[in-house]
Coordinates of N, CA, C and O in Angstrom, one line a residue:
X302 N 46.6 43.0 5.7 CA 47.8 43.0 7.0 C 47.6 44.5 6.7 O 47.6 45.7 6.4
X303 N 47.9 44.3 7.9 CA 47.8 45.7 9.1 C 48.8 45.3 9.9 O 49.8 44.6 10.3
X304 N 49.1 46.6 11.2 CA 50.0 46.8 12.0 C 48.9 46.8 13.2 O 47.9 47.8 12.9
X305 N 49.3 47.0 14.5 CA 48.8 47.2 15.7 C 50.2 47.6 16.7 O 51.6 47.3 16.9
X306 N 50.0 49.5 17.3 CA 51.1 49.6 18.0 C 50.3 49.7 19.0 O 49.5 50.1 19.5
X307 N 51.5 49.0 20.3 CA 51.7 48.4 22.1 C 51.7 49.9 22.5 O 52.7 50.5 22.3
X308 N 50.7 50.3 22.3 CA 50.4 52.7 23.0 C 52.0 52.6 24.7 O 52.7 53.0 24.8
X309 N 52.2 50.9 25.5 CA 52.4 50.9 26.6 C 54.0 50.6 26.2 O 54.8 51.3 26.8
X310 N 54.3 49.6 25.4 CA 55.7 49.9 24.6 C 56.0 50.4 24.2 O 57.3 51.0 24.1
X311 N 55.1 51.2 23.7 CA 56.0 53.0 22.8 C 56.8 53.9 23.4 O 56.6 54.2 24.5
X312 N 58.0 54.2 23.4 CA 58.8 55.4 23.3 C 58.7 56.5 23.2 O 59.4 56.9 23.6
X313 N 58.0 56.8 21.8 CA 57.7 57.9 21.0 C 59.1 58.2 20.7 O 59.6 59.9 20.2
X314 N 60.0 57.4 20.0 CA 61.1 57.6 19.8 C 61.0 57.8 17.8 O 62.0 58.5 17.0
X315 N 59.9 57.8 17.7 CA 59.1 58.7 16.7 C 60.0 57.7 15.1 O 60.0 58.2 13.9
X316 N 60.6 56.6 15.0 CA 61.5 55.8 14.4 C 60.0 55.3 12.9 O 60.5 55.2 11.9
X317 N 59.3 54.6 13.4 CA 58.1 54.4 12.6 C 57.9 55.3 12.4 O 57.4 55.0 10.7
X318 N 57.6 56.5 12.6 CA 56.9 57.5 12.3 C 57.6 58.0 10.8 O 57.2 58.5 10.2
X319 N 58.7 58.4 10.8 CA 60.0 58.9 9.8 C 60.5 57.7 8.4 O 60.2 58.0 7.7
X320 N 59.9 56.5 9.0 CA 60.0 54.9 8.5 C 58.9 55.4 7.0 O 58.7 54.2 6.4
X321 N 57.7 54.9 7.9 CA 55.9 55.0 7.4 C 56.1 55.4 5.7 O 55.6 56.6 5.8
X322 N 56.6 55.1 4.2 CA 56.1 55.0 3.4 C 54.5 55.5 3.1 O 54.6 56.4 1.9
X323 N 53.6 55.7 3.5 CA 52.5 56.2 3.2 C 52.2 57.0 4.2 O 51.4 58.0 4.3
X324 N 52.9 57.6 5.0 CA 52.7 58.8 6.0 C 51.6 58.2 6.6 O 51.0 59.4 7.2
X325 N 51.5 57.1 7.2 CA 50.1 56.7 7.8 C 50.2 56.6 9.6 O 49.4 57.0 10.5
X326 N 51.6 56.8 10.2 CA 51.7 56.8 11.4 C 52.1 57.8 11.9 O 53.0 59.0 11.6
X327 N 51.7 58.6 13.0 CA 51.6 60.0 13.4 C 52.0 60.0 14.8 O 51.8 58.4 16.3
X328 N 52.2 60.8 15.4 CA 52.1 61.0 17.1 C 51.1 61.5 18.0 O 50.7 62.2 17.1
X329 N 51.0 61.0 18.6 CA 49.6 61.4 19.2 C 49.7 60.8 21.3 O 49.9 59.5 21.3
X330 N 49.6 62.1 21.4 CA 49.6 61.8 23.5 C 50.5 61.3 23.7 O 50.9 60.4 24.6
X331 N 51.9 61.1 23.0 CA 53.1 60.7 23.6 C 53.8 59.4 23.4 O 54.2 58.6 23.3
X332 N 53.0 58.7 22.0 CA 53.1 57.2 20.9 C 52.9 57.8 19.8 O 52.1 58.5 19.5
X333 N 53.1 56.3 19.4 CA 52.6 56.3 17.6 C 51.3 56.0 17.7 O 51.0 55.2 18.6
X334 N 51.0 56.2 16.1 CA 49.7 56.0 16.5 C 48.9 55.6 15.0 O 49.6 56.5 14.3
X335 N 48.4 54.6 14.3 CA 47.9 54.3 13.0 C 46.7 54.2 13.0 O 45.8 53.8 13.9
X336 N 46.0 55.6 12.2 CA 44.4 56.1 12.8 C 43.6 55.7 12.4 O 42.6 55.3 12.3
X337 N 43.7 55.0 10.7 CA 43.2 54.0 9.9 C 44.4 52.7 9.7 O 44.9 52.3 8.4
X338 N 43.7 51.6 10.2 CA 44.9 50.5 10.0 C 44.7 49.7 8.4 O 45.6 49.3 7.7
X339 N 43.0 50.2 8.0 CA 42.8 49.5 6.7 C 43.8 49.8 5.8 O 44.2 49.9 4.9
X340 N 44.5 51.3 5.9 CA 45.0 52.0 4.8 C 46.6 51.4 5.1 O 47.4 51.9 3.7
X341 N 46.8 50.7 5.7 CA 48.6 50.0 5.6 C 48.7 49.3 5.0 O 48.1 48.9 4.4
X342 N 50.2 49.4 4.0 CA 50.6 48.7 3.2 C 50.9 47.2 3.1 O 51.1 46.7 2.5
X343 N 51.1 47.3 4.3 CA 52.2 45.5 4.7 C 53.7 45.8 4.4 O 53.9 44.7 4.6
X344 N 54.0 46.6 4.7 CA 55.4 46.7 4.2 C 56.3 46.5 5.6 O 57.7 45.8 5.0
X345 N 56.1 46.2 6.3 CA 56.6 46.1 7.0 C 57.9 46.6 8.6 O 58.4 46.8 9.0
X346 N 57.8 48.2 7.7 CA 59.3 49.1 7.6 C 59.5 49.5 9.0 O 59.9 49.5 9.9
X347 N 58.0 49.9 10.0 CA 58.0 50.3 11.3 C 58.3 48.9 11.9 O 58.1 49.6 13.1
X348 N 57.9 47.9 12.4 CA 57.9 46.5 12.7 C 59.7 46.4 12.9 O 59.9 46.4 14.1
X349 N 60.1 46.2 11.5 CA 62.2 46.2 11.7 C 62.8 47.5 12.3 O 63.4 47.0 13.2
X350 N 61.6 48.6 12.1 CA 62.6 50.0 13.0 C 62.2 50.1 14.6 O 63.6 50.8 15.1
X351 N 61.0 49.3 14.6 CA 61.2 50.3 16.4 C 62.0 49.4 17.2 O 62.2 48.0 17.1
X352 N 63.2 49.9 17.9 CA 63.3 49.3 19.0 C 62.7 48.7 20.5 O 63.7 47.9 20.8
X353 N 61.8 48.9 20.7 CA 60.7 48.9 21.3 C 60.4 47.7 21.4 O 59.5 47.0 22.8
X354 N 59.9 46.2 20.5 CA 58.9 45.2 19.8 C 57.9 46.1 19.8 O 56.8 45.6 20.4
X355 N 57.4 47.3 19.5 CA 55.9 48.2 19.9 C 54.6 47.5 18.6 O 53.7 48.3 19.3
X356 N 55.4 47.5 17.8 CA 54.7 47.4 16.5 C 54.7 45.8 16.3 O 55.7 45.4 15.9
X357 N 53.2 45.3 16.2 CA 52.4 43.9 16.2 C 52.4 44.2 14.7 O 51.4 45.0 14.3
X358 N 53.0 43.2 13.6 CA 52.5 42.6 12.3 C 51.4 41.9 12.2 O 51.4 40.8 12.2
X359 N 49.9 42.0 11.6 CA 49.1 40.9 11.9 C 49.6 39.9 10.4 O 50.1 40.7 9.5
X360 N 49.8 38.4 10.9 CA 49.7 37.6 9.8 C 48.8 37.0 9.5 O 48.4 35.6 10.4
X361 N 48.6 37.3 8.1 CA 46.7 36.9 8.0 C 46.8 35.6 7.3 O 47.9 34.7 7.0
X362 N 45.5 35.4 7.1 CA 45.7 33.8 6.3 C 46.1 33.4 5.4 O 46.5 32.5 4.7
X363 N 45.9 35.0 4.6 CA 46.5 34.8 3.1 C 48.1 34.7 3.1 O 48.5 33.6 2.4
X364 N 48.6 34.6 3.8 CA 50.2 34.1 4.8 C 50.5 33.5 5.1 O 51.3 33.0 5.8
X365 N 49.5 32.0 6.0 CA 49.3 31.1 6.7 C 49.5 31.9 8.4 O 49.7 30.7 9.3
X366 N 49.3 32.9 8.7 CA 49.6 32.9 9.8 C 48.5 33.1 10.5 O 48.4 33.1 12.3
X367 N 47.5 32.8 10.1 CA 45.9 32.6 10.4 C 45.3 33.0 12.2 O 45.0 33.5 13.3
X368 N 46.2 35.0 11.7 CA 45.7 35.9 12.5 C 46.9 35.4 14.1 O 46.3 36.5 15.0
X369 N 48.2 35.5 13.6 CA 49.1 35.7 14.3 C 49.7 36.7 14.3 O 49.5 37.8 13.4
X370 N 50.4 37.4 15.3 CA 51.4 38.5 15.1 C 52.7 38.2 15.5 O 52.9 37.1 15.7
X371 N 53.7 39.2 14.7 CA 54.6 39.1 14.4 C 55.9 41.2 15.2 O 54.5 42.0 14.5
X372 N 55.9 40.8 15.9 CA 57.2 42.2 16.3 C 58.8 42.0 15.8 O 58.9 40.5 16.2
X373 N 59.4 42.9 16.1 CA 61.1 42.7 16.0 C 61.4 43.0 17.1 O 61.6 44.5 17.3
X374 N 62.4 42.2 18.0 CA 63.6 42.8 19.0 C 65.1 42.6 18.6 O 65.0 42.0 17.6
X375 N 66.3 43.8 19.1 CA 67.1 43.4 18.8 C 67.9 43.6 20.1 O 67.8 44.1 20.6
X376 N 69.1 42.4 19.8 CA 70.0 42.4 21.0 C 71.6 42.2 19.9 O 71.7 41.5 19.7
X377 N 72.0 43.7 20.5 CA 72.8 44.1 19.2 C 72.8 43.4 18.3 O 72.3 43.6 17.2
X378 N 73.8 43.1 17.0 CA 73.2 42.5 15.9 C 72.5 41.1 15.4 O 72.0 40.9 14.5
X379 N 71.9 40.8 16.2 CA 70.8 39.7 16.0 C 69.0 40.0 16.4 O 69.0 40.9 17.0
X380 N 68.8 39.7 15.2 CA 67.3 40.4 15.1 C 66.6 39.9 15.4 O 66.4 38.4 15.2
X381 N 66.2 39.6 16.6 CA 64.8 38.7 17.0 C 63.1 38.8 16.6 O 62.5 40.0 16.8
X382 N 62.6 37.7 15.6 CA 61.5 37.8 14.9 C 60.7 36.9 16.1 O 60.5 35.6 16.4
X383 N 59.9 37.5 16.6 CA 59.2 36.9 17.8 C 57.4 36.7 17.0 O 56.9 38.4 17.1
X384 N 56.8 35.6 17.0 CA 55.9 35.2 16.6 C 55.1 35.2 17.0 O 55.5 33.9 18.4
X385 N 53.8 35.9 17.5 CA 52.9 35.2 18.9 C 51.5 34.4 17.9 O 51.0 35.4 17.5
X386 N 52.2 33.4 18.2 CA 50.9 32.1 17.3 C 48.9 32.7 18.0 O 49.1 33.1 18.9
X387 N 48.5 32.6 16.8 CA 46.8 32.3 17.0 C 46.5 31.7 18.6 O 45.8 31.6 19.3
X388 N 47.0 30.3 18.3 CA 46.8 29.1 19.5 C 47.4 29.4 21.3 O 47.8 29.2 22.4
X389 N 48.2 31.1 21.3 CA 48.9 31.2 22.1 C 50.4 31.2 22.1 O 51.2 31.5 23.3
X390 N 51.1 30.3 21.5 CA 51.8 29.8 21.0 C 53.4 30.7 20.8 O 52.2 31.5 19.9
X391 N 54.1 30.7 21.6 CA 55.4 32.0 20.8 C 56.4 31.4 20.5 O 57.1 30.6 20.9
X392 N 57.0 32.1 19.4 CA 58.0 31.5 18.5 C 58.9 32.6 18.3 O 58.7 33.9 17.1
X393 N 60.4 32.4 18.3 CA 61.1 33.4 18.3 C 62.1 33.1 17.3 O 63.4 31.8 17.4
X394 N 62.7 33.3 16.3 CA 63.0 33.1 15.2 C 64.4 34.8 15.0 O 63.7 35.1 14.9
X395 N 65.9 34.3 15.2 CA 66.9 34.6 15.0 C 67.6 34.6 14.2 O 67.9 33.9 13.7
X396 N 68.1 36.3 13.8 CA 68.3 36.4 12.4 C 69.9 37.3 12.9 O 69.7 38.6 13.3
X397 N 70.9 37.0 12.6 CA 72.3 37.9 13.1 C 72.2 38.8 11.3 O 72.4 38.6 10.1
X398 N 72.0 40.5 12.2 CA 72.0 41.4 10.6 C 73.2 42.0 10.0 O 72.8 42.2 9.0
X399 N 74.5 41.3 10.6 CA 74.7 41.4 9.7 C 75.5 40.7 8.0 O 75.8 40.5 7.4
X400 N 74.1 39.5 8.7 CA 74.6 38.5 7.3 C 73.0 38.1 6.7 O 73.2 37.5 6.1
X401 N 71.9 39.6 7.3 CA 70.6 38.7 7.0 C 70.2 39.1 5.5 O 69.5 38.8 4.5
X402 N 70.9 40.0 4.9 CA 70.8 40.1 3.6 C 72.2 39.7 2.5 O 72.5 39.7 1.5
X403 N 73.0 38.4 3.0 CA 74.3 37.9 2.4 C 73.5 37.2 1.1 O 72.6 36.5 2.2
X404 N 73.9 37.0 0.1 CA 73.5 35.9 -1.0 C 74.5 35.1 -1.4 O 75.4 35.5 -1.3

């Protein structure tokens, strides 16, 4: 599993750089950059913290994604998990962040 950073959406807020536990994301020419995607641990911390939906997480075949990608955007307290399926279909799952870790 890995991520891809969309440099056009990136606003260089550096949140992904700060949250990456592997210290793999760097700033390069005014945008975030992942030089070695194969070293990505797949923790998705950068995907969740990006306020611009600029980080796409690959949903591999091992978890049923068959090459789909996902990014996260926020509308107030609502997290929008935007899934872009391999066949072009797009699905958004909305989660209230205030209740997302309630058991």
